[in-house]
Coordinates of C-alpha atoms in Angstrom, one line a residue:
M2 CA -0.1 0.1 0.0
N3 CA 1.0 3.7 -0.8
A4 CA 3.4 4.4 2.2
H5 CA 3.1 8.1 1.8
A6 CA -0.5 8.5 1.5
P7 CA -2.2 11.7 2.7
A8 CA -3.9 11.0 6.0
I9 CA -7.7 12.4 6.1
T10 CA -8.1 14.1 9.5
G11 CA -11.3 16.0 9.2
I12 CA -14.8 15.5 7.4
G13 CA -17.6 18.2 7.0
V14 CA -20.8 17.6 5.1
A15 CA -23.9 19.7 3.7
A16 CA -25.9 17.3 1.9
P17 CA -29.7 16.5 0.9
T18 CA -29.5 13.7 3.6
G19 CA -28.2 15.7 6.2
L20 CA -26.7 19.0 7.7
G21 CA -23.3 18.0 9.2
T22 CA -21.5 14.6 9.0
A23 CA -23.3 12.9 11.8
A24 CA -27.0 13.8 10.0
H25 CA -25.6 12.9 6.6
W26 CA -24.2 9.5 7.6
S27 CA -27.3 8.3 9.7
A28 CA -29.9 8.8 6.9
T29 CA -27.7 7.3 4.4
V30 CA -26.8 4.4 6.2
A31 CA -30.5 3.9 6.7
G32 CA -31.3 4.3 3.4
R33 CA -33.7 7.7 3.9
T34 CA -33.7 9.8 0.7
G35 CA -33.3 13.5 0.7
I36 CA -35.0 13.9 -2.6
A37 CA -38.3 15.6 -2.4
P38 CA -40.4 18.3 -4.2
L39 CA -37.9 21.1 -5.1
T40 CA -39.1 24.2 -3.0
R41 CA -36.4 26.7 -3.6
F42 CA -38.6 28.1 -6.7
D43 CA -41.5 27.4 -8.5
A44 CA -40.4 24.7 -10.9
S45 CA -43.9 23.9 -12.1
P46 CA -42.9 25.4 -15.8
Y47 CA -40.1 23.0 -16.1
P48 CA -40.2 19.4 -17.0
V49 CA -38.2 18.5 -13.6
S50 CA -40.2 18.6 -10.1
L51 CA -37.6 17.1 -7.8
A52 CA -34.4 17.7 -6.3
G53 CA -31.9 17.1 -3.5
E54 CA -32.3 20.0 -1.3
V55 CA -29.9 20.4 2.1
P56 CA -32.3 20.7 5.0
G57 CA -32.5 22.9 7.7
F58 CA -30.0 25.3 6.5
E59 CA -30.1 28.4 7.9
A60 CA -27.2 30.8 6.8
S61 CA -27.4 33.5 9.5
A62 CA -27.0 30.9 12.1
H63 CA -23.9 29.4 10.7
I64 CA -22.3 32.4 8.4
P65 CA -21.0 35.8 9.9
S66 CA -23.4 38.5 9.0
R67 CA -20.7 40.4 6.8
L68 CA -20.3 37.4 4.4
L69 CA -24.4 37.2 3.6
P70 CA -24.7 39.9 1.0
Q71 CA -21.3 38.5 -0.8
T72 CA -22.0 34.9 -1.1
D73 CA -24.3 32.8 -3.1
H74 CA -26.3 29.9 -1.5
M75 CA -23.8 27.1 -2.8
T76 CA -20.7 29.5 -1.1
R77 CA -22.8 29.5 2.2
L78 CA -22.8 25.5 2.1
A79 CA -19.4 25.3 1.3
L80 CA -18.3 27.4 4.0
Y81 CA -20.2 25.4 6.5
A82 CA -18.8 22.4 5.1
A83 CA -15.3 23.3 5.6
D84 CA -15.8 24.7 9.0
E85 CA -16.8 21.4 10.0
A86 CA -13.9 19.7 8.5
L87 CA -11.8 21.6 10.0
R88 CA -13.2 21.3 13.5
D89 CA -13.2 17.8 13.0
S90 CA -9.6 17.6 12.3
G91 CA -9.1 19.4 15.6
L92 CA -6.5 21.7 13.5
D93 CA -6.2 25.2 14.4
P94 CA -4.8 27.2 11.1
A95 CA -3.7 30.0 13.4
T96 CA -0.9 27.9 15.1
L97 CA 0.4 26.7 11.5
P98 CA 3.1 28.9 9.6
P99 CA 1.7 31.3 7.3
Y100 CA 2.0 29.0 4.0
A101 CA 1.6 25.7 5.4
A102 CA -2.2 25.0 4.8
G103 CA -4.3 25.5 1.1
V104 CA -7.4 24.8 -0.2
A105 CA -8.3 22.9 -3.4
S106 CA -12.0 23.1 -4.3
A107 CA -14.1 21.6 -7.2
S108 CA -16.9 23.5 -8.8
S109 CA -19.0 23.2 -11.9
M110 CA -21.7 26.1 -11.4
G111 CA -20.2 28.8 -9.6
G112 CA -22.8 31.1 -7.5
F113 CA -25.5 30.7 -10.2
E114 CA -28.2 31.7 -8.1
F115 CA -26.8 35.0 -7.0
G116 CA -25.5 35.8 -10.6
Q117 CA -29.4 35.0 -11.8
R118 CA -30.8 37.6 -9.1
E119 CA -27.8 40.3 -10.2
L120 CA -28.8 39.8 -13.9
Q121 CA -32.6 40.3 -12.9
N122 CA -31.8 43.4 -11.1
L123 CA -29.5 44.8 -14.3
W124 CA -32.4 44.0 -16.8
S125 CA -35.7 45.1 -14.8
K126 CA -34.1 48.1 -12.6
G127 CA -30.8 49.3 -14.1
G128 CA -27.2 48.7 -13.5
Q129 CA -27.2 50.5 -10.0
F130 CA -29.1 47.8 -8.5
V131 CA -26.1 45.2 -9.3
S132 CA -24.1 44.3 -6.5
A133 CA -20.6 44.9 -6.6
Y134 CA -20.2 41.7 -5.3
Q135 CA -21.3 40.1 -8.6
S136 CA -17.5 40.5 -9.7
F137 CA -16.5 37.3 -7.7
A138 CA -19.7 36.0 -6.2
W139 CA -20.8 33.8 -9.3
F140 CA -17.4 32.7 -9.9
Y141 CA -16.1 29.1 -10.1
A142 CA -13.1 29.5 -8.0
V143 CA -15.4 31.7 -5.3
N144 CA -15.6 28.8 -2.7
T145 CA -11.8 28.5 -2.6
G146 CA -11.5 31.8 -2.0
Q147 CA -14.1 32.6 0.3
I148 CA -12.8 29.6 2.6
S149 CA -9.2 30.6 2.4
I150 CA -10.0 34.1 3.3
R151 CA -11.9 32.8 6.3
H152 CA -9.5 30.6 7.7
G153 CA -6.5 32.3 6.7
L154 CA -5.4 29.4 4.4
R155 CA -2.5 31.2 2.7
G156 CA -1.1 28.2 1.3
P157 CA -1.3 26.6 -2.5
S158 CA -4.8 26.6 -3.6
S159 CA -6.8 25.9 -6.6
A160 CA -10.3 25.3 -8.5
V161 CA -10.7 22.4 -11.0
V162 CA -13.8 22.6 -13.3
S163 CA -14.5 18.8 -14.4
D164 CA -17.9 18.4 -13.3
Q165 CA -18.9 15.2 -11.3
A166 CA -15.1 14.2 -11.6
G167 CA -14.2 17.3 -9.8
G168 CA -14.7 16.1 -6.2
L169 CA -12.0 13.8 -7.1
D170 CA -9.7 15.7 -9.1
A171 CA -9.8 18.6 -6.1
L172 CA -8.3 15.5 -3.9
G173 CA -5.8 14.8 -6.8
H174 CA -4.7 18.3 -6.8
A175 CA -4.6 18.6 -2.8
R176 CA -2.3 15.4 -2.5
R177 CA 0.4 16.9 -5.3
Q178 CA 0.8 20.2 -2.9
L179 CA 1.1 18.0 0.2
R180 CA 3.9 15.8 -1.8
K181 CA 5.4 19.2 -2.8
G182 CA 5.8 20.2 1.1
T183 CA 2.7 21.5 1.8
R184 CA 1.3 20.1 5.6
V185 CA -2.6 20.5 5.1
M186 CA -4.7 20.9 2.6
L187 CA -8.7 21.4 2.7
A188 CA -9.8 19.7 -0.4
G189 CA -13.2 18.6 -1.8
G190 CA -16.4 20.2 -3.4
V191 CA -19.9 21.5 -2.8
D192 CA -22.0 22.7 -5.5
G193 CA -25.3 23.0 -7.2
A194 CA -27.7 25.6 -8.4
L195 CA -31.4 24.7 -7.9
C196 CA -32.5 28.3 -9.3
P197 CA -34.0 28.4 -12.9
L198 CA -30.4 29.3 -14.6
G199 CA -28.7 26.5 -12.9
L200 CA -31.5 24.0 -13.7
V201 CA -31.9 24.8 -17.5
G202 CA -28.0 24.3 -17.8
Q203 CA -28.6 21.0 -16.3
L204 CA -31.5 20.4 -18.8
A205 CA -29.3 20.7 -21.7
S206 CA -27.5 17.6 -21.0
G207 CA -30.6 15.5 -21.3
R208 CA -29.8 13.6 -18.3
L209 CA -32.1 14.8 -15.9
T210 CA -35.4 12.7 -15.2
G211 CA -38.7 13.8 -15.3
G212 CA -40.1 11.5 -12.5
D213 CA -42.1 12.8 -9.6
D214 CA -41.6 10.0 -7.1
P215 CA -38.9 10.5 -4.9
A216 CA -38.6 6.8 -4.2
T217 CA -38.1 5.9 -7.7
A218 CA -37.1 8.8 -10.1
Y219 CA -33.5 8.0 -9.7
R220 CA -32.7 4.8 -9.9
P221 CA -29.1 3.7 -11.2
F222 CA -28.4 0.7 -12.9
D223 CA -32.0 -0.2 -13.0
S224 CA -33.9 -1.3 -16.0
G225 CA -36.3 1.8 -16.1
A226 CA -33.7 4.1 -15.5
D227 CA -34.3 7.4 -17.5
G228 CA -31.9 9.9 -15.9
H229 CA -31.0 11.4 -12.9
V230 CA -32.4 14.1 -10.0
P231 CA -30.6 17.3 -9.3
G232 CA -29.2 18.2 -6.1
E233 CA -27.2 20.6 -4.3
G234 CA -24.3 19.8 -1.4
G235 CA -21.2 17.9 -0.9
A236 CA -18.1 17.8 1.4
Y237 CA -14.7 18.9 2.4
V238 CA -12.2 16.7 3.6
V239 CA -8.8 17.7 5.6
L240 CA -5.7 16.0 3.9
E241 CA -2.5 16.0 5.9
D242 CA 1.1 15.0 5.8
P243 CA 0.8 11.8 7.6
E244 CA 4.1 12.6 9.7
S245 CA 2.8 15.8 10.7
A246 CA -0.8 14.3 11.4
R247 CA 1.2 11.7 13.7
E248 CA 3.3 14.2 15.6
R249 CA 0.3 16.4 16.8
G250 CA -1.8 13.1 17.6
A251 CA -4.4 13.7 15.1
R252 CA -7.4 11.1 14.9
V253 CA -7.0 9.9 11.3
H254 CA -10.6 8.7 9.5
G255 CA -8.4 7.0 6.4
L256 CA -5.8 7.7 4.0
L257 CA -5.9 8.6 0.3
T258 CA -4.1 6.1 -1.1
G259 CA -4.5 6.1 -4.7
Y260 CA -5.9 8.6 -7.3
A261 CA -6.1 8.7 -11.0
A262 CA -7.6 10.8 -13.7
T263 CA -8.4 9.9 -17.6
F264 CA -10.4 11.5 -20.5
D265 CA -12.7 9.9 -23.2
P266 CA -12.7 12.1 -26.1
D267 CA -15.7 10.1 -27.0
P268 CA -17.6 9.3 -23.7
D269 CA -20.3 7.9 -25.2
A270 CA -18.4 5.6 -28.1
P271 CA -18.7 1.6 -27.7
D272 CA -15.0 1.5 -26.9
A273 CA -14.5 4.2 -24.5
D274 CA -12.6 2.6 -21.7
G275 CA -11.6 5.8 -19.6
L276 CA -13.3 4.8 -16.5
E277 CA -11.7 1.3 -16.6
R278 CA -8.6 2.8 -17.0
A279 CA -8.9 5.5 -14.2
A280 CA -9.9 2.5 -11.7
R281 CA -7.0 0.5 -12.6
G282 CA -5.0 3.6 -12.4
A283 CA -6.1 4.2 -8.9
L284 CA -5.4 1.0 -7.6
K285 CA -2.1 0.6 -9.0
D286 CA -1.3 4.0 -7.5
A287 CA -2.4 2.7 -4.2
G288 CA -0.5 -0.3 -4.8
I289 CA -3.4 -2.9 -4.0
R290 CA -5.0 -5.4 -6.0
P291 CA -8.7 -5.5 -7.2
E292 CA -9.8 -8.4 -4.7
E293 CA -8.3 -5.8 -1.6
V294 CA -11.4 -3.4 -2.5
A295 CA -14.1 -4.3 -0.3
V296 CA -16.8 -1.8 -1.9
V297 CA -17.1 0.5 -4.9
F298 CA -18.9 3.8 -4.7
A299 CA -20.3 4.0 -8.1
D300 CA -20.7 7.2 -10.6
A301 CA -24.2 6.1 -11.0
A302 CA -25.5 8.1 -13.6
G303 CA -29.0 6.5 -13.8
V304 CA -28.8 6.9 -17.6
P305 CA -28.9 3.2 -19.5
A306 CA -25.9 4.0 -21.6
A307 CA -23.3 5.1 -19.2
D308 CA -24.7 2.9 -16.4
R309 CA -24.1 0.1 -19.1
A310 CA -20.4 1.6 -19.6
E311 CA -19.7 1.5 -15.9
A312 CA -20.9 -1.9 -15.1
A313 CA -18.6 -3.1 -17.8
A314 CA -16.0 -1.2 -16.4
L315 CA -16.3 -2.7 -13.2
A316 CA -16.6 -6.4 -14.6
A317 CA -13.4 -5.7 -16.7
V318 CA -11.5 -4.6 -13.1
F319 CA -13.0 -6.9 -10.8
G320 CA -13.7 -10.1 -13.1
P321 CA -16.7 -12.6 -12.3
A322 CA -16.5 -12.6 -8.5
G323 CA -17.4 -8.6 -8.5
V324 CA -17.4 -6.1 -5.9
P325 CA -20.2 -5.0 -3.8
V326 CA -21.4 -1.8 -5.1
A327 CA -23.0 1.3 -3.3
V328 CA -25.0 4.1 -4.9
P329 CA -25.8 6.4 -2.2
K330 CA -26.1 9.3 -4.8
A331 CA -29.8 7.6 -5.4
L332 CA -30.8 9.4 -1.9
T333 CA -29.3 13.1 -2.8
G334 CA -29.0 13.1 -6.3
R335 CA -26.3 14.0 -8.5
L336 CA -24.5 17.3 -6.6
C337 CA -22.5 18.2 -9.8
A338 CA -18.7 18.6 -8.4
G339 CA -19.6 17.9 -4.8
G340 CA -21.2 14.2 -5.5
A341 CA -17.7 12.4 -5.6
A342 CA -16.4 14.4 -2.9
L343 CA -19.5 13.4 -0.6
D344 CA -19.0 9.7 -1.7
V345 CA -15.4 10.2 -0.5
A346 CA -16.9 11.2 2.9
S347 CA -19.3 8.3 2.9
A348 CA -16.7 6.1 2.2
L349 CA -14.6 6.9 5.2
L350 CA -17.7 6.5 7.4
C351 CA -18.3 3.2 5.7
L352 CA -14.9 2.0 6.6
R353 CA -15.1 3.3 9.9
D354 CA -18.2 1.7 10.8
G355 CA -18.1 -1.4 8.6
S356 CA -21.5 -0.9 6.9
I357 CA -22.2 -0.4 3.3
P358 CA -25.0 2.0 2.8
P359 CA -27.8 0.9 0.7
A360 CA -29.8 1.8 -2.1
V361 CA -33.5 1.6 -1.4
Y362 CA -35.5 1.4 -4.7
E363 CA -36.8 -1.6 -6.1
V364 CA -34.0 -2.7 -8.6
T365 CA -34.3 -4.7 -11.7
V366 CA -30.6 -5.0 -12.8
P367 CA -30.6 -5.8 -16.5
D368 CA -28.8 -9.1 -17.5
E369 CA -25.8 -7.0 -19.1
F370 CA -25.1 -5.4 -15.7
P371 CA -23.2 -8.2 -13.7
L372 CA -23.3 -6.1 -10.5
D373 CA -23.5 -6.9 -6.6
L374 CA -25.5 -3.8 -6.0
V375 CA -26.3 -3.2 -2.3
V376 CA -30.1 -2.8 -2.1
G377 CA -32.6 -2.8 0.7
T378 CA -30.7 -2.6 3.7
A379 CA -26.9 -1.8 4.6
R380 CA -24.6 -4.7 4.3
P381 CA -21.5 -5.4 6.3
L382 CA -18.2 -4.5 5.1
N383 CA -15.6 -7.0 4.9
G384 CA -12.3 -5.0 5.4
G385 CA -10.4 -3.6 2.7
S386 CA -10.4 -0.4 0.9
A387 CA -13.1 1.6 -0.9
L388 CA -12.9 2.6 -4.6
V389 CA -14.8 5.9 -5.7
L390 CA -15.7 6.4 -9.2
A391 CA -16.8 9.6 -10.8
R392 CA -17.3 10.9 -14.4
G393 CA -17.8 14.5 -15.7
E394 CA -19.9 15.8 -18.6
G395 CA -17.6 15.7 -21.6
G396 CA -15.6 12.9 -20.8
F397 CA -13.7 13.4 -17.6
N398 CA -13.0 10.5 -15.6
A399 CA -11.6 10.0 -12.2
A400 CA -11.2 7.7 -9.1
A401 CA -9.8 7.2 -5.8
V402 CA -8.7 5.1 -3.1
V403 CA -9.5 5.5 0.6
S404 CA -8.4 3.1 2.9
P405 CA -8.5 2.4 6.7
A406 CA -5.6 4.2 9.0
P407 CA -3.2 1.5 10.2

């Protein structure tokens, strides 16, 4: 196993399944869905009526009042998750050298809701009614910037834009900085734009379902799958140099032992193999064999062609014996760049508690999908590591391996 794997010492979550790590994991392992009728705006003119909305989030209770006028809802959720991750790590950034900690975030939308409101002000009232904060509140890198300012994280920072794959790519960027000598990186992604502007952008993909039953609308790998439900949220984790974590006696949730990314110029082509190559690359990077993987957290597109491609990739890597496959996205919807980051958090909690979270929809897996899908109730985890897979719109693929701390 990778001897220099970063230690993951903190987890922070804002998800449709719960605000905070404990609430999210309790709902996820019990199979309680966070998908419900969309309430953030009147969705009746649109062909989508369901969404995964983060419950119980009152921004004023968690975000300093001075930040409220300059932040989008998505950025406020990101600040919440980052705060929780740092608290969970027990690390006070103020005690570190000035450039010892940085931030790596993933985003695919930016602050679309903020931007939509200011554009409406521009056209209905005039330019003098547009907030000066519009200059950055909509931007893809805004979460990285606001988090680094709030916590004084002045080390190397980045923002990656590779859609669903971004949550893993941000961890890959963070690991690269740790290898260069940075002690701590806060990494992950919180994303989503449940507003008209954000929704029409997602509708353009043709991959959203029009189903109106929260229990069955989004059902990855099922013979009746017809798309996914949009959602908001995600997770951040604290990645730390392993020696530094040991020196301060940090609790370690797990290790990021492997990561790989690939690109398919045409991800829908019959011979596209980018996801398989990413999975194999992450296992090789981790220094483990396929049989040492105890669970896969699938990308789970909920689109027949994409599900078929993922099932083929898993069969190629793990052979006829297969591996348990978890699809907790079915409880949240797809969270854009936040989805894979949330899967990493769930994988760490799965390793901690020895319990694989279930899909709870009634599933009919097509014969061409040779999958051991975990459905109905949680299943015991039989040791080993977790492989997390993600694919982004346009051909991005990423895979990460998280393993128990020694």
